[in-house]
C-alpha cells in the first residue's frame, strides 16, 4: 500500500498520513549547516560535525521512535495539538508533509485552524528556517496561541548523552524578548569558557512569552506530548540554569475567518572571534552582532521567501546536469530527482548522521567518500576536487589508510581502525572519475600531505602510486591481495578470531599470518589498476603504465587460476588458507561481491573456443539462480546459521539480515553493471527495478523505509521479514545506483577523451532522451532501442555517423546532438 505519492512537477514526495511504517525523513542543508527532519517534525540540527557541533538533542531508541525535533504546539481555546501529529498525537482533520529538495513542508489542520511550516536551510546560511503560516479556516474569529519548541544539545553529542554529573549543572541561556528583529533565545552553554560559538532560536515578531527550561515547559513526569505550558495556554517565562535548556517562544495572533499570519523562526549557529566574544567588559553578555545580522536577513516574510526561491533555483541548476525523458515515469523521477538528490546528501553526510547512524560513532569514510564521489562529481566538481584532497591527506605514507576521518578536523580517526585493504584503491576510483568528468589534470600535481603531516607532502599522483603499490606489495600465497582487517565487506574479518563479548570486529586482530586473501580486492585491483595505468600513460609515464598493466594482468591470471570455483568466483581464502565462498561448503557457498566486480573489471568475459558460456556469464548465471530474489540479490547464500570464528562478524547476524544473506543494495549495482558488460540489458534493468525505491512504493507496508531514497539493506530470503528495508539514506547504494542507471543502463558516461554512449536497458524502454552537460558542453542524446540482447548502439553526431561509442568532448557552450540506434 501507499502512504503518499510522488509529485514530479514540484520534485516532492507527498506524505498524506502521519502513520507511515517508519519515520520518513529528509535532509536540509548543503554547505556547513545540516538538519534531519522527519515527516512528523522529528530530527536534529548540527554545524559541520554531527558529533562535535550538535545544536539540538535527539534520542535514539526512544518510544515512540521519533520524539525529539522542532515542534509547534497549538492551544486553540483550550484544545492543544501539534500540526506534525507528534508529539501530542491529537487527531488531525488534515495532514500533509511534502519532502522536497532541501526543504520539508508540514501542514496540519484541526478545528478550523491550519498551521503550515516550511523548513529549509538557505544555501549560504548556517541556520534552519521555519516559515510558519497560521490560517483560520473556520467561520469565527480565533485567537490561538502558538508555542515553538527546540531542545538544545550541549554541543558534543556523545558527552551530551553520557556526562550528566557535569551537564546537568552547566546549561546557560540568554533571552532577548524585544530584540531588533523580534524575540530570541540564545543557547550559550560553555560559552563562558572554551567555546567561541552559540546558538539562537528566534522569531521575527515580539513574543508574548518564552521558556528556556525544559522541566518547566514539559512538567514533572509528563511526556513531551503532555507538555504543561502549551496545555496551560501561556508561557512560564522560565530561564534555564543547568538542567535542560530549551528554546520556546509563544505568539497569539487574532485571526478573522479566512485570515492568515506568517512568522519566520530561525535556528542559527554563530561563532565569534575570541577577542570579541563578549558585549560587556564583565564578560556576562554574549556579543550578538552576528546573530542580529543573521536575523536581519530573515526579518520579513519577503526575505524568507526569496531565500527559499534561491534554494529551489540552486537545485534546479544542479539537477540540470543529467536528466532523462523516457516512457517510464519511475525511471525518470529516480534519475532526474531522487537518486541525484540522495547522492548529494550522502556526499555531505557520508555515513555519519541518519536515523540509523547517530552522528557520534562514525565520521567520514575513506572508502565511502571516494565511492560517493562517483555519484556527485558531475553535480559539484569543484567540491569533488576539495573532497579528494581532504581524503588523500588522511592516507598513510605506505599507501594504506585510516578507515574514517572526522569532518570538522579532517584528520584520521583510528578509533574505527585501519588496515581495510580495499581502502587505498578507492582513491584511484575517485580521482579517475574526477579526471574524466572535468579534464582537470592539475589536481595530480597538488601537494598533499600524508597523515595530515605537511612535512610528508607529495603530489596527489604519488598518493595514487602508493595506493596501487600497497596492493602489489601486500599479496598472499596465491598472488591475491591480503584482506587485512577486512575489505569492502567490513564484516568479513578473517584475521580477528574474536571470542570476547563486546570486542570490535573491526579493530581486533588476534592473528595475522599473511595468508587471508580477498578475491574482491583482486577484482578491484584489475579495474582500478587499469585506470591508474591509463592516468600514468596520459601523464607521459609510459614505463610506469606498462609496469602497472603487467601487475594487473598478473592479478587477472591469479583470479582465474586460484579464484574460480567452477560455477562462480571464490570470495576469499581465510587465515588457514581455506576457501571462502565455495560449493564445497554447506553455507556461504556463493558471495555476490566478486561476481559483480570481476565482470565489471572484464575478468573472464572471453568466450571459450567451444562457443559455450564464458566464465563471467557462468558466474552471473549462478548469481541469478542462487542469489536473486524479488526484492534484490542477497549477499551470500546459504546464510550462516552458527558463529564462524574464522569469518568474524558476518556470521553473527541472523540469517537473511545485513551481511549474512541480506540484500545489500550497495553491491547489487555491481552485478547490474556486469550484466550490461555482457550485453544483458533486459536482466540488468529487471535487477535495477527490484531494489529501486520508486518501483517499491506499492509495497511500502513491506519495504517500510522511504519510497524515494535507497536503503542500505533489504532483508533477504532467509529472513523472517523478507523485503523489509533498513538503514535508508546514507549508503553507497546511492552513488553506485546512479552510476549504474546513468552510465550503464542509459549508457551515457564520461570517458577519458569523450562522452561514451553505450546504452543497455533491454526492451522495456524502447526510446529515451538523455541531456548531459559535460565540461561545459550540452549533449542531447536520443536513443532508439530495439532491446535485442547483446546489441550495441551505432552513433550519429550532429548528423555524421562515427565509429565506436565515444563522442569527442566539444568546446564549452556547444550543444551536441547525438542519435544512438540499437
Short mmCIF file of N, CA, C and O in Angstrom, two decimals, residues 469-510:
data_model
loop_
_atom_site.label_atom_id
_atom_site.label_comp_id
_atom_site.label_asym_id
_atom_site.label_seq_id
_atom_site.Cartn_x
_atom_site.Cartn_y
_atom_site.Cartn_z
N UNK A 469 50.64 0.57 -5.27
CA UNK A 469 51.74 -0.28 -4.79
C UNK A 469 51.37 -1.02 -3.51
O UNK A 469 51.88 -2.11 -3.26
N UNK A 470 50.47 -0.43 -2.71
CA UNK A 470 50.09 -1.11 -1.47
C UNK A 470 49.52 -2.49 -1.77
O UNK A 470 49.84 -3.48 -1.10
N UNK A 471 48.67 -2.57 -2.79
CA UNK A 471 48.10 -3.87 -3.14
C UNK A 471 49.17 -4.79 -3.73
O UNK A 471 49.24 -5.98 -3.39
N UNK A 472 50.02 -4.25 -4.59
CA UNK A 472 51.09 -5.06 -5.19
C UNK A 472 51.99 -5.64 -4.11
O UNK A 472 52.41 -6.81 -4.19
N UNK A 473 52.27 -4.84 -3.08
CA UNK A 473 53.23 -5.24 -2.05
C UNK A 473 52.60 -6.05 -0.92
O UNK A 473 53.31 -6.47 0.01
N UNK A 474 51.30 -6.26 -0.96
CA UNK A 474 50.63 -6.99 0.12
C UNK A 474 49.76 -8.09 -0.48
O UNK A 474 48.52 -8.01 -0.48
N UNK A 475 50.44 -9.12 -0.99
CA UNK A 475 49.76 -10.25 -1.59
C UNK A 475 50.09 -11.53 -0.82
O UNK A 475 51.11 -11.63 -0.15
N UNK A 476 49.18 -12.49 -0.94
CA UNK A 476 49.33 -13.72 -0.20
C UNK A 476 49.84 -14.87 -1.03
O UNK A 476 50.38 -14.69 -2.14
N UNK A 477 49.66 -16.10 -0.53
CA UNK A 477 50.25 -17.28 -1.18
C UNK A 477 49.78 -17.53 -2.61
O UNK A 477 50.51 -18.13 -3.40
N UNK A 478 48.57 -17.08 -2.96
CA UNK A 478 48.04 -17.30 -4.31
C UNK A 478 48.27 -16.10 -5.23
O UNK A 478 47.73 -16.06 -6.34
N UNK A 479 49.04 -15.14 -4.74
CA UNK A 479 49.25 -13.93 -5.54
C UNK A 479 48.06 -12.99 -5.50
O UNK A 479 47.98 -12.03 -6.29
N UNK A 480 47.12 -13.24 -4.59
CA UNK A 480 45.94 -12.42 -4.43
C UNK A 480 46.15 -11.44 -3.28
O UNK A 480 46.96 -11.68 -2.37
N UNK A 481 45.43 -10.32 -3.25
CA UNK A 481 45.66 -9.31 -2.21
C UNK A 481 45.30 -9.81 -0.82
O UNK A 481 44.26 -10.47 -0.63
N UNK A 482 46.14 -9.48 0.14
CA UNK A 482 45.80 -9.75 1.53
C UNK A 482 44.60 -8.88 1.93
O UNK A 482 44.50 -7.72 1.55
N UNK A 483 43.72 -9.45 2.76
CA UNK A 483 42.49 -8.75 3.09
C UNK A 483 42.67 -7.75 4.23
O UNK A 483 41.92 -6.79 4.35
N UNK A 484 43.69 -7.98 5.09
CA UNK A 484 43.86 -7.10 6.25
C UNK A 484 42.76 -7.32 7.27
O UNK A 484 42.32 -8.46 7.50
N UNK A 485 42.27 -6.24 7.88
CA UNK A 485 41.17 -6.39 8.85
C UNK A 485 39.88 -6.82 8.15
O UNK A 485 39.08 -7.55 8.71
N UNK A 486 39.68 -6.32 6.94
CA UNK A 486 38.51 -6.66 6.14
C UNK A 486 38.69 -5.97 4.80
O UNK A 486 39.63 -5.20 4.60
N UNK A 487 37.77 -6.26 3.87
CA UNK A 487 37.75 -5.48 2.65
C UNK A 487 36.43 -4.72 2.61
O UNK A 487 35.94 -4.29 3.67
N UNK A 488 35.85 -4.52 1.40
CA UNK A 488 34.60 -3.76 1.32
C UNK A 488 33.57 -4.28 2.33
O UNK A 488 32.82 -3.51 2.92
N UNK A 489 33.54 -5.57 2.53
CA UNK A 489 32.63 -6.17 3.50
C UNK A 489 33.29 -6.09 4.87
O UNK A 489 34.08 -6.93 5.25
N UNK A 490 32.92 -5.05 5.62
CA UNK A 490 33.53 -4.82 6.93
C UNK A 490 33.38 -6.02 7.86
O UNK A 490 34.11 -6.15 8.84
N UNK A 491 32.39 -6.85 7.57
CA UNK A 491 32.07 -7.94 8.49
C UNK A 491 32.76 -9.26 8.14
O UNK A 491 32.53 -10.27 8.81
N UNK A 492 33.58 -9.26 7.11
CA UNK A 492 34.36 -10.44 6.77
C UNK A 492 35.74 -10.27 7.39
O UNK A 492 36.66 -9.73 6.79
N UNK A 493 35.88 -10.74 8.63
CA UNK A 493 37.06 -10.46 9.46
C UNK A 493 37.89 -11.73 9.60
O UNK A 493 37.72 -12.50 10.56
N UNK A 494 38.79 -11.94 8.66
CA UNK A 494 39.48 -13.22 8.58
C UNK A 494 40.70 -13.31 9.47
O UNK A 494 41.29 -14.39 9.59
N UNK A 495 41.08 -12.21 10.09
CA UNK A 495 42.24 -12.22 11.00
C UNK A 495 41.85 -11.82 12.42
O UNK A 495 42.70 -11.46 13.22
N UNK A 496 40.58 -11.88 12.73
CA UNK A 496 40.09 -11.37 14.01
C UNK A 496 40.05 -12.44 15.10
O UNK A 496 40.66 -12.30 16.15
N UNK A 497 39.31 -13.51 14.87
CA UNK A 497 39.18 -14.64 15.82
C UNK A 497 38.73 -14.15 17.20
O UNK A 497 39.38 -14.40 18.20
N UNK A 498 37.62 -13.44 17.22
CA UNK A 498 37.14 -12.86 18.47
C UNK A 498 36.21 -13.82 19.19
O UNK A 498 35.24 -14.32 18.62
N UNK A 499 36.50 -14.02 20.48
CA UNK A 499 35.63 -14.83 21.33
C UNK A 499 35.17 -14.07 22.57
O UNK A 499 34.49 -14.63 23.42
N UNK A 500 35.54 -12.79 22.66
CA UNK A 500 35.18 -11.97 23.82
C UNK A 500 33.98 -11.09 23.50
O UNK A 500 34.00 -10.36 22.51
N UNK A 501 32.93 -11.14 24.32
CA UNK A 501 31.77 -10.27 24.07
C UNK A 501 32.18 -8.80 24.07
O UNK A 501 32.97 -8.36 24.91
N UNK A 502 31.64 -8.06 23.10
CA UNK A 502 31.89 -6.62 23.06
C UNK A 502 33.14 -6.21 22.32
O UNK A 502 33.35 -5.02 22.08
N UNK A 503 33.99 -7.15 21.94
CA UNK A 503 35.15 -6.79 21.14
C UNK A 503 34.72 -6.25 19.78
O UNK A 503 33.76 -6.74 19.19
N UNK A 504 35.44 -5.27 19.29
CA UNK A 504 35.16 -4.75 17.96
C UNK A 504 35.77 -5.67 16.91
O UNK A 504 36.97 -5.93 16.93
N UNK A 505 34.95 -6.13 16.00
CA UNK A 505 35.46 -6.97 14.93
C UNK A 505 36.39 -6.20 14.00
O UNK A 505 37.27 -6.76 13.36
N UNK A 506 36.18 -4.88 13.93
CA UNK A 506 36.96 -4.08 13.00
C UNK A 506 38.31 -3.62 13.57
O UNK A 506 39.17 -3.18 12.82
N UNK A 507 38.48 -3.66 14.88
CA UNK A 507 39.75 -3.23 15.46
C UNK A 507 40.51 -4.35 16.16
O UNK A 507 41.65 -4.17 16.55
N UNK A 508 39.88 -5.49 16.33
CA UNK A 508 40.53 -6.62 16.99
C UNK A 508 41.26 -7.48 15.95
O UNK A 508 40.69 -7.82 14.92
N UNK A 509 42.49 -7.79 16.23
CA UNK A 509 43.26 -8.67 15.35
C UNK A 509 44.07 -9.61 16.22
O UNK A 509 45.13 -9.26 16.73
N UNK A 510 43.52 -10.81 16.40
CA UNK A 510 44.18 -11.79 17.26
C UNK A 510 45.14 -12.70 16.49
O UNK A 510 45.83 -13.51 17.08
#
